[in-house]
Amino acid sequence: MRNGRRLSDQWADAVVVRPRTGEHHLAVHRRLVLAFALSILTLIVVTTVAVLLSVRSEDCNATQGSTAAGGAGRSNGSRGDRVDEDEAHQPWKRSRLPGTLRPRHYDLDLSVHMENFTFNGDVSVELECLNATRYIVLHADRLDVTSVSVSSDSSTSRRSGGGLLRLHRHFLFPYNQMLVVVLHRELRPIRAYRLNVSFQGVIEDELLGFYRSSYTLERERRYLAVTQFSPTHARKAFPCFDEPSFKASFSLTLRHSAHFLSLSNMPPDGRTPDDRTPDDRTPADRTSDREALDGENGWVTVRFARTPRMSTYFLAWSVCDFSFIETHSGSGVKIRLYARPDAISSGAGDYALHITRRLLGFYQDYFQVQYSLPKLDLLAVPKHPYAAMENWGLSVFVEQKILLDQDEASASYRMELTMVVVHEICHQWFGDLVTPVWWEDVWLKEGFAHYFEYVGTDFLFPKWNMEKQRFLTDVLHEVMLLDGLSSSHPISQEVAQAADIDRVFDWIAYKKGAALIRMLAHVMGQNLFQRGLNDYLTTHMYSNAARVDLWNKLSEALRWAGRQVDVQQMMEGWTLQMGYPVVTVSKTDPPHLPIGYVSISQEHFLYAQEVGAGNSSLQWQVPLTVALGNSSSISSEHLIWIHNKTETHLIGPMDGDTWLLGNINQTGYFRVNYDLDNWKLLTQQLLTNHQIISIGNRAGLIDDAFNLARAGLLPQGVALQLIGYLPVESDFLPWHAASRALYQLDKLLDRTEDYTLFSDYVLKQVASRYHKMGWPSNAPSNTPSNTPSNNRSVMKASYQTEELQREVVMLACSFGNKHCHRQAVSHISDWISSNKNRIPPNVRDIVYCTAVSLMDEDVWEFLWMKFHSSNAVSEKKVLLEALTCSDSSFLLSRLLNLSLSSELVPEQDLIDVIIHVGRNPHGRELAWTFFRDKWEVLNARYGEALFMNSKLIGGVTEFLNTPKELEQLKEFIQASGAGAGPALQRALEIVEGNVRWLRLHHHQFYQWLRKAPDANMASDYAGR
Ligand SMILES: [Zn+2]
């Protein structure tokens, strides 16, 4: 599963930091508490009724049998069962399923009524009894259970009625989303049984379980229905054992109107016309009259082939009227991409289909494990709670992450889309074939899929250099921002309540998971890492595995090569402890170190360290790589393991000009600090010949320096001085790292008095590169858009150059370069006057935003109109975000209100609108007020999908930085009743940090800018 997010967004939207104490028991969703209260009440009523009923039916219960068991709580038990000591155990009261029974196979028949968005179904589960029990406890949520029966003969067809067992009662227990069946007699170990349940439900409007969505084609509204079961929503579509370790096979049969087609994990065995009325439950295998299909309201029955053993959460189906395009992988897997007919005919699916075909081959080679199913469908839906979901054989994507209009899409849109596809295909192995035992280790699948986004994209486009470069800024630097908060949490975290499960899908799981896996891959070396993964996948295929299983396989691979590294011992420090260390390497402290020696110490890195928030007991096994360099060369790296708080190591001969560099290419998940003398030597090196230091290390030095300064561990001037070499930097990544740091500072400073000191400084750094590179050339208008993507691949050699050009233009325009502003204005004027958009897609967001902020209201109206008329999903998003750049509070308010109340703005985009208004200094207060005023509406709308809610909270609050705003946030947390919410807790810590930085450091920061060390700069600023 992948969250959809722009790469440039700074603070993660997904991170919901869990309280580290037992507080989470208090944090249970209020609705659940209410549900619990209600269920207790129901239980009391039900038990009373049951007791009364069983007393009355005392004389006739023997003849009733299990078939009489009806709705929830109805009892047909005998008096002897009424007060049963076993019920004292009440296994449904526990949040996890009891391990007494295991499902082996599900036969699931569903009739889908698209005309009124309901479904009814029968599920028949073959169960294996492991321990004697009278209770069958499984999951069911929001379902109306109409009948339940249990038979002793698992092989008997569920409709034959053979071997029925007498039921005591069955009931729903909503608090734990469970269905409980109580039997008269115990089920016996080793024997197999069959549970049959009939049920009905609603195809929801919410994006969970089995839900509906729609699109417009030729002014006609058309509907589709699709599932989203991860992590805990399969239970909303059929009663099932909805925990990942209860793997079983599934045979699905769908009945629906012949106007639609249906898809599932497996290919259909057959589609037969069907003349039965939907409620007629005669045997499904009866061959119907072929002519029935010809009728206007004909129904069809589609039976899908039996799946391999799998978890419930990646079972999937869809009923829709889409078209498809098709290809085959090298090994003969049929790959199809399904989407709206107009998207298919315009070629918007071609690119994703093409890369998927290549990726299947890549992963099969890399893992040395074949793809397991005969087909793979990619389904593009208009609405989805995440970017995509990796259902085995039927991966579902939101349109913006899989459809690509060749002429409209920017390079970053294409890159994001590519990575989402790479991610989901990786899950076909990591997640679907081998599944984490429980959600506490969700990072085992998400960390891998996220890491492979970079490895797999490198395979597709080697020149992008994703794993070596882009990974640093987009994953490592980003997650270290979050994991440096004291409200962070360990990557493996306890998950007790159902409500906690959504919370584990956060950036810590995804990005820290990926960063730790990358660190381990580099420590092991590529070949051994691959060997270990292959062993892990083949040993645990069609089953589950825990992190220890992975550590064991990786240790074995190392032992095979004669290396004795206990991977478990090494990795537990990184996975069971929160945060990460800052490693300080010093030649001068303590004084009088023997020649060639350095002291190396490790300490828990926290932004609030300066106010004593660090946890001094935390310690890691740190694989620190170091190299020595001077003005003309750098030594090869060597690895030092750091186990203790402070160690002394022999590094080699160092004279006064020798600098030392740690964490080579930033493969390690930690920061490195040095003595000030070493920082000075490194800074001088960058100024005189920066290419001695690798691109990755240049970006790493910039990120470390700015963050160490933010935490008060380094003087502010050291970081600013370090980027003094940027005018000569011609590679994208160091610029990207610097601009991330500068935007972060910009948002802290943009309402301070001396702001222009800062913006002038940035413009000075950018000017020469901006003039050297200029703007990208105009987009060709009227290029045929249906050219096959594989022939006109945009993956040009100049990709890095294009990205750098974009970065520099963005910096220039946003910090106020006049030439840049004129260019943007002329681009928009050209569009308005010619009604042809010739603006290069790569800079459209910059042009639109700049024009909206500089030009009058007509431009805003023009883009608003274009937003409505555009059909290209990527373009729509860019236009909407540009509307948030206005200086006018009137327009911003209008946009916020329209986004909330009208259907004009898609529901999932409202959050982005609010956040982007908040990034605009003219809109910050407006967005913050709007957020608080509308909190109840917003929370009701997005509260269920925690991902969205925490993205909203994080986005709206991250740049609040005045003591007044901090007070307002505290008041809001108090008053909103959501005080214990982890996203709010995190927001509070970030805002406190902002306020603290401004109080402690911003004077020092401006002071440095006022007497900037560069002679040119000093004279430039002399007159101010
Ligand atoms: Zn995923």
mmCIF file of C-alpha atoms in Angstrom, residues 584-896:
data_model
loop_
_atom_site.group_PDB
_atom_site.id
_atom_site.type_symbol
_atom_site.label_atom_id
_atom_site.label_comp_id
_atom_site.label_asym_id
_atom_site.label_seq_id
_atom_site.Cartn_x
_atom_site.Cartn_y
_atom_site.Cartn_z
ATOM 1 C CA THR A 584 30.474 12.986 16.508
ATOM 2 C CA VAL A 585 33.961 12.502 15.137
ATOM 3 C CA SER A 586 36.664 14.699 16.635
ATOM 4 C CA LYS A 587 40.403 15.129 16.182
ATOM 5 C CA THR A 588 40.577 17.739 18.888
ATOM 6 C CA ASP A 589 38.288 16.561 21.644
ATOM 7 C CA PRO A 590 39.514 15.243 24.030
ATOM 8 C CA PRO A 591 42.797 17.122 23.581
ATOM 9 C CA HIS A 592 46.105 15.204 23.289
ATOM 10 C CA LEU A 593 44.737 12.241 21.329
ATOM 11 C CA PRO A 594 47.624 10.109 19.995
ATOM 12 C CA ILE A 595 48.577 11.005 16.432
ATOM 13 C CA GLY A 596 46.283 9.436 13.830
ATOM 14 C CA TYR A 597 43.531 8.811 16.360
ATOM 15 C CA VAL A 598 40.053 10.313 16.602
ATOM 16 C CA SER A 599 37.382 10.062 19.242
ATOM 17 C CA ILE A 600 33.975 8.919 18.094
ATOM 18 C CA SER A 601 30.892 9.270 20.245
ATOM 19 C CA GLN A 602 27.206 8.548 19.686
ATOM 20 C CA GLU A 603 24.221 10.251 21.195
ATOM 21 C CA HIS A 604 20.454 10.146 20.582
ATOM 22 C CA PHE A 605 19.738 12.978 18.108
ATOM 23 C CA LEU A 606 16.808 15.205 19.023
ATOM 24 C CA TYR A 607 15.829 18.666 17.896
ATOM 25 C CA ALA A 608 14.897 19.458 21.458
ATOM 26 C CA GLN A 609 18.254 18.247 22.738
ATOM 27 C CA GLU A 610 19.306 21.714 23.743
ATOM 28 C CA VAL A 611 16.480 21.824 26.241
ATOM 29 C CA GLY A 612 17.437 18.442 27.624
ATOM 30 C CA ALA A 613 15.030 16.133 25.845
ATOM 31 C CA GLY A 614 17.587 13.494 24.778
ATOM 32 C CA ASN A 615 17.410 9.956 26.014
ATOM 33 C CA SER A 616 20.920 9.220 27.174
ATOM 34 C CA SER A 617 20.313 5.503 27.593
ATOM 35 C CA LEU A 618 19.797 4.813 23.884
ATOM 36 C CA GLN A 619 22.702 3.234 22.036
ATOM 37 C CA TRP A 620 23.149 1.701 18.589
ATOM 38 C CA GLN A 621 25.543 -0.549 16.702
ATOM 39 C CA VAL A 622 26.659 1.978 14.148
ATOM 40 C CA PRO A 623 28.391 0.942 10.899
ATOM 41 C CA LEU A 624 30.365 4.132 10.361
ATOM 42 C CA THR A 625 32.289 4.408 7.108
ATOM 43 C CA VAL A 626 35.045 7.040 7.019
ATOM 44 C CA ALA A 627 37.444 8.484 4.493
ATOM 45 C CA LEU A 628 40.246 11.030 4.739
ATOM 46 C CA GLY A 629 40.814 13.722 2.167
ATOM 47 C CA ASN A 630 42.722 16.846 1.267
ATOM 48 C CA SER A 631 42.586 19.449 -1.441
ATOM 49 C CA SER A 632 43.401 16.972 -4.200
ATOM 50 C CA SER A 633 42.232 13.485 -3.231
ATOM 51 C CA ILE A 634 40.125 11.321 -0.962
ATOM 52 C CA SER A 635 41.045 7.923 0.479
ATOM 53 C CA SER A 636 38.907 4.834 0.015
ATOM 54 C CA GLU A 637 36.374 4.336 2.754
ATOM 55 C CA HIS A 638 36.765 1.969 5.641
ATOM 56 C CA LEU A 639 34.184 0.614 8.034
ATOM 57 C CA ILE A 640 34.323 1.141 11.783
ATOM 58 C CA TRP A 641 31.716 -0.447 14.039
ATOM 59 C CA ILE A 642 30.744 1.794 16.933
ATOM 60 C CA HIS A 643 29.218 -0.080 19.844
ATOM 61 C CA ASN A 644 29.838 2.216 22.791
ATOM 62 C CA LYS A 645 28.996 5.752 23.785
ATOM 63 C CA THR A 646 32.555 6.884 23.186
ATOM 64 C CA GLU A 647 35.386 5.102 21.437
ATOM 65 C CA THR A 648 38.845 5.999 20.189
ATOM 66 C CA HIS A 649 39.954 4.758 16.778
ATOM 67 C CA LEU A 650 43.112 4.831 14.736
ATOM 68 C CA ILE A 651 42.232 6.473 11.436
ATOM 69 C CA GLY A 652 45.632 7.047 9.862
ATOM 70 C CA PRO A 653 48.008 9.912 9.289
ATOM 71 C CA MET A 654 46.353 13.327 9.293
ATOM 72 C CA ASP A 655 48.071 16.660 8.885
ATOM 73 C CA GLY A 656 46.576 20.091 9.423
ATOM 74 C CA ASP A 657 44.936 20.119 5.980
ATOM 75 C CA THR A 658 43.443 16.638 6.174
ATOM 76 C CA TRP A 659 39.724 16.515 6.620
ATOM 77 C CA LEU A 660 37.656 13.554 7.606
ATOM 78 C CA LEU A 661 34.341 12.515 6.155
ATOM 79 C CA GLY A 662 31.936 10.071 7.817
ATOM 80 C CA ASN A 663 28.968 8.036 6.547
ATOM 81 C CA ILE A 664 30.230 7.764 3.000
ATOM 82 C CA ASN A 665 27.428 8.311 0.472
ATOM 83 C CA GLN A 666 25.038 8.468 3.419
ATOM 84 C CA THR A 667 24.301 4.769 3.450
ATOM 85 C CA GLY A 668 23.891 4.869 7.242
ATOM 86 C CA TYR A 669 20.809 6.001 9.122
ATOM 87 C CA PHE A 670 22.428 8.608 11.369
ATOM 88 C CA ARG A 671 23.885 12.094 11.349
ATOM 89 C CA VAL A 672 27.558 12.944 11.589
ATOM 90 C CA ASN A 673 28.997 15.939 13.389
ATOM 91 C CA TYR A 674 32.675 17.014 13.482
ATOM 92 C CA ASP A 675 34.889 19.357 15.402
ATOM 93 C CA LEU A 676 34.650 22.911 14.077
ATOM 94 C CA ASP A 677 38.091 22.733 12.522
ATOM 95 C CA ASN A 678 36.974 19.785 10.367
ATOM 96 C CA TRP A 679 33.793 21.616 9.315
ATOM 97 C CA LYS A 680 35.985 24.503 8.246
ATOM 98 C CA LEU A 681 38.247 22.228 6.172
ATOM 99 C CA LEU A 682 35.222 20.604 4.530
ATOM 100 C CA THR A 683 33.721 23.997 3.705
ATOM 101 C CA GLN A 684 37.005 25.145 2.169
ATOM 102 C CA GLN A 685 37.171 21.943 0.154
ATOM 103 C CA LEU A 686 33.724 22.590 -1.283
ATOM 104 C CA LEU A 687 34.732 26.114 -2.234
ATOM 105 C CA THR A 688 38.001 25.133 -3.877
ATOM 106 C CA ASN A 689 37.159 21.796 -5.503
ATOM 107 C CA HIS A 690 33.807 20.355 -4.486
ATOM 108 C CA GLN A 691 34.015 17.364 -6.791
ATOM 109 C CA ILE A 692 36.537 15.621 -4.530
ATOM 110 C CA ILE A 693 33.524 14.938 -2.321
ATOM 111 C CA SER A 694 30.827 12.755 -3.927
ATOM 112 C CA ILE A 695 27.424 14.132 -4.901
ATOM 113 C CA GLY A 696 25.691 12.100 -2.197
ATOM 114 C CA ASN A 697 28.101 13.323 0.445
ATOM 115 C CA ARG A 698 27.727 16.929 -0.609
ATOM 116 C CA ALA A 699 23.970 16.619 -0.161
ATOM 117 C CA GLY A 700 24.519 14.756 3.105
ATOM 118 C CA LEU A 701 26.827 17.434 4.506
ATOM 119 C CA ILE A 702 24.271 20.143 3.716
ATOM 120 C CA ASP A 703 21.410 18.269 5.353
ATOM 121 C CA ASP A 704 23.430 17.327 8.422
ATOM 122 C CA ALA A 705 24.772 20.854 8.879
ATOM 123 C CA PHE A 706 21.383 22.581 8.695
ATOM 124 C CA ASN A 707 19.741 20.066 10.996
ATOM 125 C CA LEU A 708 22.564 20.084 13.506
ATOM 126 C CA ALA A 709 22.225 23.875 13.540
ATOM 127 C CA ARG A 710 18.480 23.585 13.972
ATOM 128 C CA ALA A 711 19.052 21.380 16.991
ATOM 129 C CA GLY A 712 21.559 23.844 18.378
ATOM 130 C CA LEU A 713 24.494 21.431 17.950
ATOM 131 C CA LEU A 714 26.293 23.625 15.423
ATOM 132 C CA PRO A 715 26.561 27.431 15.078
ATOM 133 C CA GLN A 716 24.030 28.721 12.502
ATOM 134 C CA GLY A 717 26.799 30.292 10.417
ATOM 135 C CA VAL A 718 28.525 26.943 9.771
ATOM 136 C CA ALA A 719 25.565 25.670 7.762
ATOM 137 C CA LEU A 720 25.178 28.923 5.853
ATOM 138 C CA GLN A 721 28.888 29.017 5.120
ATOM 139 C CA LEU A 722 28.812 25.449 3.850
ATOM 140 C CA ILE A 723 26.386 26.323 1.056
ATOM 141 C CA GLY A 724 28.494 29.290 0.035
ATOM 142 C CA TYR A 725 29.902 27.076 -2.742
ATOM 143 C CA LEU A 726 26.478 26.564 -4.389
ATOM 144 C CA PRO A 727 27.137 29.004 -7.266
ATOM 145 C CA VAL A 728 29.666 26.494 -8.610
ATOM 146 C CA GLU A 729 27.538 23.418 -7.864
ATOM 147 C CA SER A 730 26.206 21.943 -11.089
ATOM 148 C CA ASP A 731 24.599 18.758 -9.767
ATOM 149 C CA PHE A 732 20.979 18.480 -8.851
ATOM 150 C CA LEU A 733 21.110 16.621 -5.553
ATOM 151 C CA PRO A 734 23.150 19.083 -3.430
ATOM 152 C CA TRP A 735 20.907 21.866 -4.737
ATOM 153 C CA HIS A 736 17.868 19.850 -3.811
ATOM 154 C CA ALA A 737 19.178 19.209 -0.301
ATOM 155 C CA ALA A 738 19.984 22.899 0.083
ATOM 156 C CA SER A 739 16.650 24.100 -1.210
ATOM 157 C CA ARG A 740 14.809 21.772 1.160
ATOM 158 C CA ALA A 741 16.738 23.286 4.049
ATOM 159 C CA LEU A 742 16.199 26.824 2.746
ATOM 160 C CA TYR A 743 12.444 26.396 2.292
ATOM 161 C CA GLN A 744 12.245 25.065 5.825
ATOM 162 C CA LEU A 745 14.009 28.204 7.052
ATOM 163 C CA ASP A 746 11.953 30.388 4.758
ATOM 164 C CA LYS A 747 8.733 29.284 6.399
ATOM 165 C CA LEU A 748 10.203 30.023 9.812
ATOM 166 C CA LEU A 749 11.442 33.450 8.781
ATOM 167 C CA ASP A 750 8.888 34.654 6.250
ATOM 168 C CA ARG A 751 6.997 36.771 8.744
ATOM 169 C CA THR A 752 10.067 38.235 10.500
ATOM 170 C CA GLU A 753 11.169 41.817 10.158
ATOM 171 C CA ASP A 754 14.531 41.221 8.491
ATOM 172 C CA TYR A 755 13.235 38.645 6.059
ATOM 173 C CA THR A 756 14.771 40.334 3.012
ATOM 174 C CA LEU A 757 18.253 39.728 4.454
ATOM 175 C CA PHE A 758 17.535 36.053 4.076
ATOM 176 C CA SER A 759 15.783 36.157 0.702
ATOM 177 C CA ASP A 760 18.542 38.340 -0.748
ATOM 178 C CA TYR A 761 21.124 35.873 0.491
ATOM 179 C CA VAL A 762 19.319 32.990 -1.221
ATOM 180 C CA LEU A 763 18.917 34.937 -4.458
ATOM 181 C CA LYS A 764 22.617 35.707 -4.394
ATOM 182 C CA GLN A 765 23.384 31.984 -4.185
ATOM 183 C CA VAL A 766 20.982 31.195 -6.998
ATOM 184 C CA ALA A 767 21.646 34.049 -9.426
ATOM 185 C CA SER A 768 24.583 32.750 -11.446
ATOM 186 C CA ARG A 769 23.190 29.240 -11.850
ATOM 187 C CA TYR A 770 19.812 30.685 -12.807
ATOM 188 C CA HIS A 771 21.285 32.860 -15.519
ATOM 189 C CA LYS A 772 23.485 30.059 -16.774
ATOM 190 C CA MET A 773 20.674 27.530 -17.090
ATOM 191 C CA GLY A 774 17.728 29.748 -17.989
ATOM 192 C CA TRP A 775 14.250 28.369 -18.531
ATOM 193 C CA PRO A 776 13.276 25.150 -20.240
ATOM 194 C CA SER A 777 12.092 25.653 -23.799
ATOM 195 C CA ASN A 778 8.414 25.845 -24.574
ATOM 196 C CA ALA A 779 6.291 22.731 -24.763
ATOM 197 C CA PRO A 780 5.535 21.711 -28.301
ATOM 198 C CA SER A 781 1.850 22.242 -28.859
ATOM 199 C CA ASN A 782 -0.099 19.643 -30.796
ATOM 200 C CA THR A 783 2.325 16.737 -30.476
ATOM 201 C CA PRO A 784 0.269 13.607 -31.036
ATOM 202 C CA SER A 785 -0.421 12.291 -27.559
ATOM 203 C CA ASN A 786 -0.999 8.695 -28.499
ATOM 204 C CA THR A 787 2.539 7.863 -29.540
ATOM 205 C CA PRO A 788 3.531 4.684 -27.694
ATOM 206 C CA SER A 789 5.361 5.637 -24.552
ATOM 207 C CA ASN A 790 8.152 3.128 -25.002
ATOM 208 C CA ASN A 791 9.262 4.880 -28.174
ATOM 209 C CA ARG A 792 9.248 8.392 -26.849
ATOM 210 C CA SER A 793 10.507 7.719 -23.408
ATOM 211 C CA VAL A 794 11.025 10.950 -21.550
ATOM 212 C CA MET A 795 13.831 9.345 -19.605
ATOM 213 C CA LYS A 796 16.429 11.411 -21.326
ATOM 214 C CA ALA A 797 20.043 11.604 -20.400
ATOM 215 C CA SER A 798 19.396 15.174 -19.371
ATOM 216 C CA TYR A 799 16.986 14.242 -16.623
ATOM 217 C CA GLN A 800 19.289 15.507 -13.855
ATOM 218 C CA THR A 801 19.798 18.753 -15.761
ATOM 219 C CA GLU A 802 16.065 19.227 -16.179
ATOM 220 C CA GLU A 803 15.529 18.678 -12.495
ATOM 221 C CA LEU A 804 18.258 21.132 -11.578
ATOM 222 C CA GLN A 805 16.853 23.714 -13.963
ATOM 223 C CA ARG A 806 13.444 23.327 -12.367
ATOM 224 C CA GLU A 807 14.896 23.583 -8.851
ATOM 225 C CA VAL A 808 16.798 26.757 -9.665
ATOM 226 C CA VAL A 809 13.835 28.393 -11.408
ATOM 227 C CA MET A 810 11.680 27.537 -8.413
ATOM 228 C CA LEU A 811 14.162 29.082 -5.967
ATOM 229 C CA ALA A 812 14.567 32.160 -8.138
ATOM 230 C CA CYS A 813 10.839 32.757 -8.540
ATOM 231 C CA SER A 814 9.860 32.014 -4.970
ATOM 232 C CA PHE A 815 12.575 34.219 -3.439
ATOM 233 C CA GLY A 816 11.792 37.111 -5.772
ATOM 234 C CA ASN A 817 14.151 37.156 -8.752
ATOM 235 C CA LYS A 818 12.705 39.830 -11.032
ATOM 236 C CA HIS A 819 13.696 38.132 -14.273
ATOM 237 C CA CYS A 820 12.033 34.948 -13.122
ATOM 238 C CA HIS A 821 8.849 36.848 -12.308
ATOM 239 C CA ARG A 822 8.781 38.474 -15.730
ATOM 240 C CA GLN A 823 9.205 35.095 -17.421
ATOM 241 C CA ALA A 824 6.308 33.617 -15.473
ATOM 242 C CA VAL A 825 4.070 36.567 -16.266
ATOM 243 C CA SER A 826 4.891 36.425 -19.957
ATOM 244 C CA HIS A 827 4.190 32.672 -20.079
ATOM 245 C CA ILE A 828 0.734 33.142 -18.560
ATOM 246 C CA SER A 829 -0.047 36.154 -20.747
ATOM 247 C CA ASP A 830 0.854 34.099 -23.797
ATOM 248 C CA TRP A 831 -1.526 31.353 -22.678
ATOM 249 C CA ILE A 832 -4.368 33.777 -22.022
ATOM 250 C CA SER A 833 -3.972 35.632 -25.288
ATOM 251 C CA SER A 834 -3.360 32.637 -27.553
ATOM 252 C CA ASN A 835 -5.472 30.156 -25.600
ATOM 253 C CA LYS A 836 -2.654 27.662 -26.200
ATOM 254 C CA ASN A 837 -0.736 26.381 -23.232
ATOM 255 C CA ARG A 838 2.877 26.320 -24.381
ATOM 256 C CA ILE A 839 4.335 26.363 -20.876
ATOM 257 C CA PRO A 840 6.778 23.479 -20.346
ATOM 258 C CA PRO A 841 5.071 20.924 -18.052
ATOM 259 C CA ASN A 842 8.107 20.832 -15.748
ATOM 260 C CA VAL A 843 7.683 24.419 -14.622
ATOM 261 C CA ARG A 844 3.920 24.842 -14.911
ATOM 262 C CA ASP A 845 3.371 24.751 -11.173
ATOM 263 C CA ILE A 846 5.988 27.467 -10.693
ATOM 264 C CA VAL A 847 4.576 29.645 -13.470
ATOM 265 C CA TYR A 848 0.961 29.322 -12.349
ATOM 266 C CA CYS A 849 1.765 29.992 -8.708
ATOM 267 C CA THR A 850 4.025 32.956 -9.455
ATOM 268 C CA ALA A 851 1.476 34.474 -11.839
ATOM 269 C CA VAL A 852 -1.376 34.077 -9.375
ATOM 270 C CA SER A 853 0.614 35.788 -6.643
ATOM 271 C CA LEU A 854 1.785 38.680 -8.847
ATOM 272 C CA MET A 855 -1.049 39.325 -11.270
ATOM 273 C CA ASP A 856 -4.606 40.471 -10.800
ATOM 274 C CA GLU A 857 -7.761 38.534 -10.079
ATOM 275 C CA ASP A 858 -8.433 37.775 -13.743
ATOM 276 C CA VAL A 859 -5.539 35.333 -13.790
ATOM 277 C CA TRP A 860 -6.952 33.567 -10.788
ATOM 278 C CA GLU A 861 -10.339 33.342 -12.531
ATOM 279 C CA PHE A 862 -8.674 32.100 -15.708
ATOM 280 C CA LEU A 863 -6.903 29.255 -13.901
ATOM 281 C CA TRP A 864 -10.037 28.433 -11.915
ATOM 282 C CA MET A 865 -11.877 28.054 -15.223
ATOM 283 C CA LYS A 866 -9.065 25.901 -16.636
ATOM 284 C CA PHE A 867 -9.218 23.745 -13.520
ATOM 285 C CA HIS A 868 -12.824 22.904 -14.369
ATOM 286 C CA SER A 869 -12.302 22.303 -18.035
ATOM 287 C CA SER A 870 -9.118 20.229 -17.866
ATOM 288 C CA ASN A 871 -9.397 16.449 -18.116
ATOM 289 C CA ALA A 872 -5.751 15.626 -17.461
ATOM 290 C CA VAL A 873 -5.477 14.527 -13.848
ATOM 291 C CA SER A 874 -1.941 15.841 -13.384
ATOM 292 C CA GLU A 875 -2.815 19.255 -14.807
ATOM 293 C CA LYS A 876 -5.920 19.582 -12.622
ATOM 294 C CA LYS A 877 -3.891 19.120 -9.488
ATOM 295 C CA VAL A 878 -1.280 21.685 -10.491
ATOM 296 C CA LEU A 879 -3.991 24.219 -11.330
ATOM 297 C CA LEU A 880 -5.775 23.724 -8.047
ATOM 298 C CA GLU A 881 -2.594 24.175 -6.032
ATOM 299 C CA ALA A 882 -1.714 27.332 -7.965
ATOM 300 C CA LEU A 883 -4.975 28.923 -6.850
ATOM 301 C CA THR A 884 -3.664 28.841 -3.278
ATOM 302 C CA CYS A 885 -0.798 31.212 -4.157
ATOM 303 C CA SER A 886 -2.916 34.360 -4.230
ATOM 304 C CA ASP A 887 -2.152 37.314 -1.963
ATOM 305 C CA SER A 888 -5.819 38.086 -1.646
ATOM 306 C CA SER A 889 -7.490 36.805 1.506
ATOM 307 C CA PHE A 890 -10.800 37.184 -0.269
ATOM 308 C CA LEU A 891 -9.806 34.739 -3.003
ATOM 309 C CA LEU A 892 -8.170 32.351 -0.557
ATOM 310 C CA SER A 893 -11.281 32.307 1.636
ATOM 311 C CA ARG A 894 -13.439 31.770 -1.386
ATOM 312 C CA LEU A 895 -11.255 28.850 -2.479
ATOM 313 C CA LEU A 896 -11.330 27.259 0.967
#
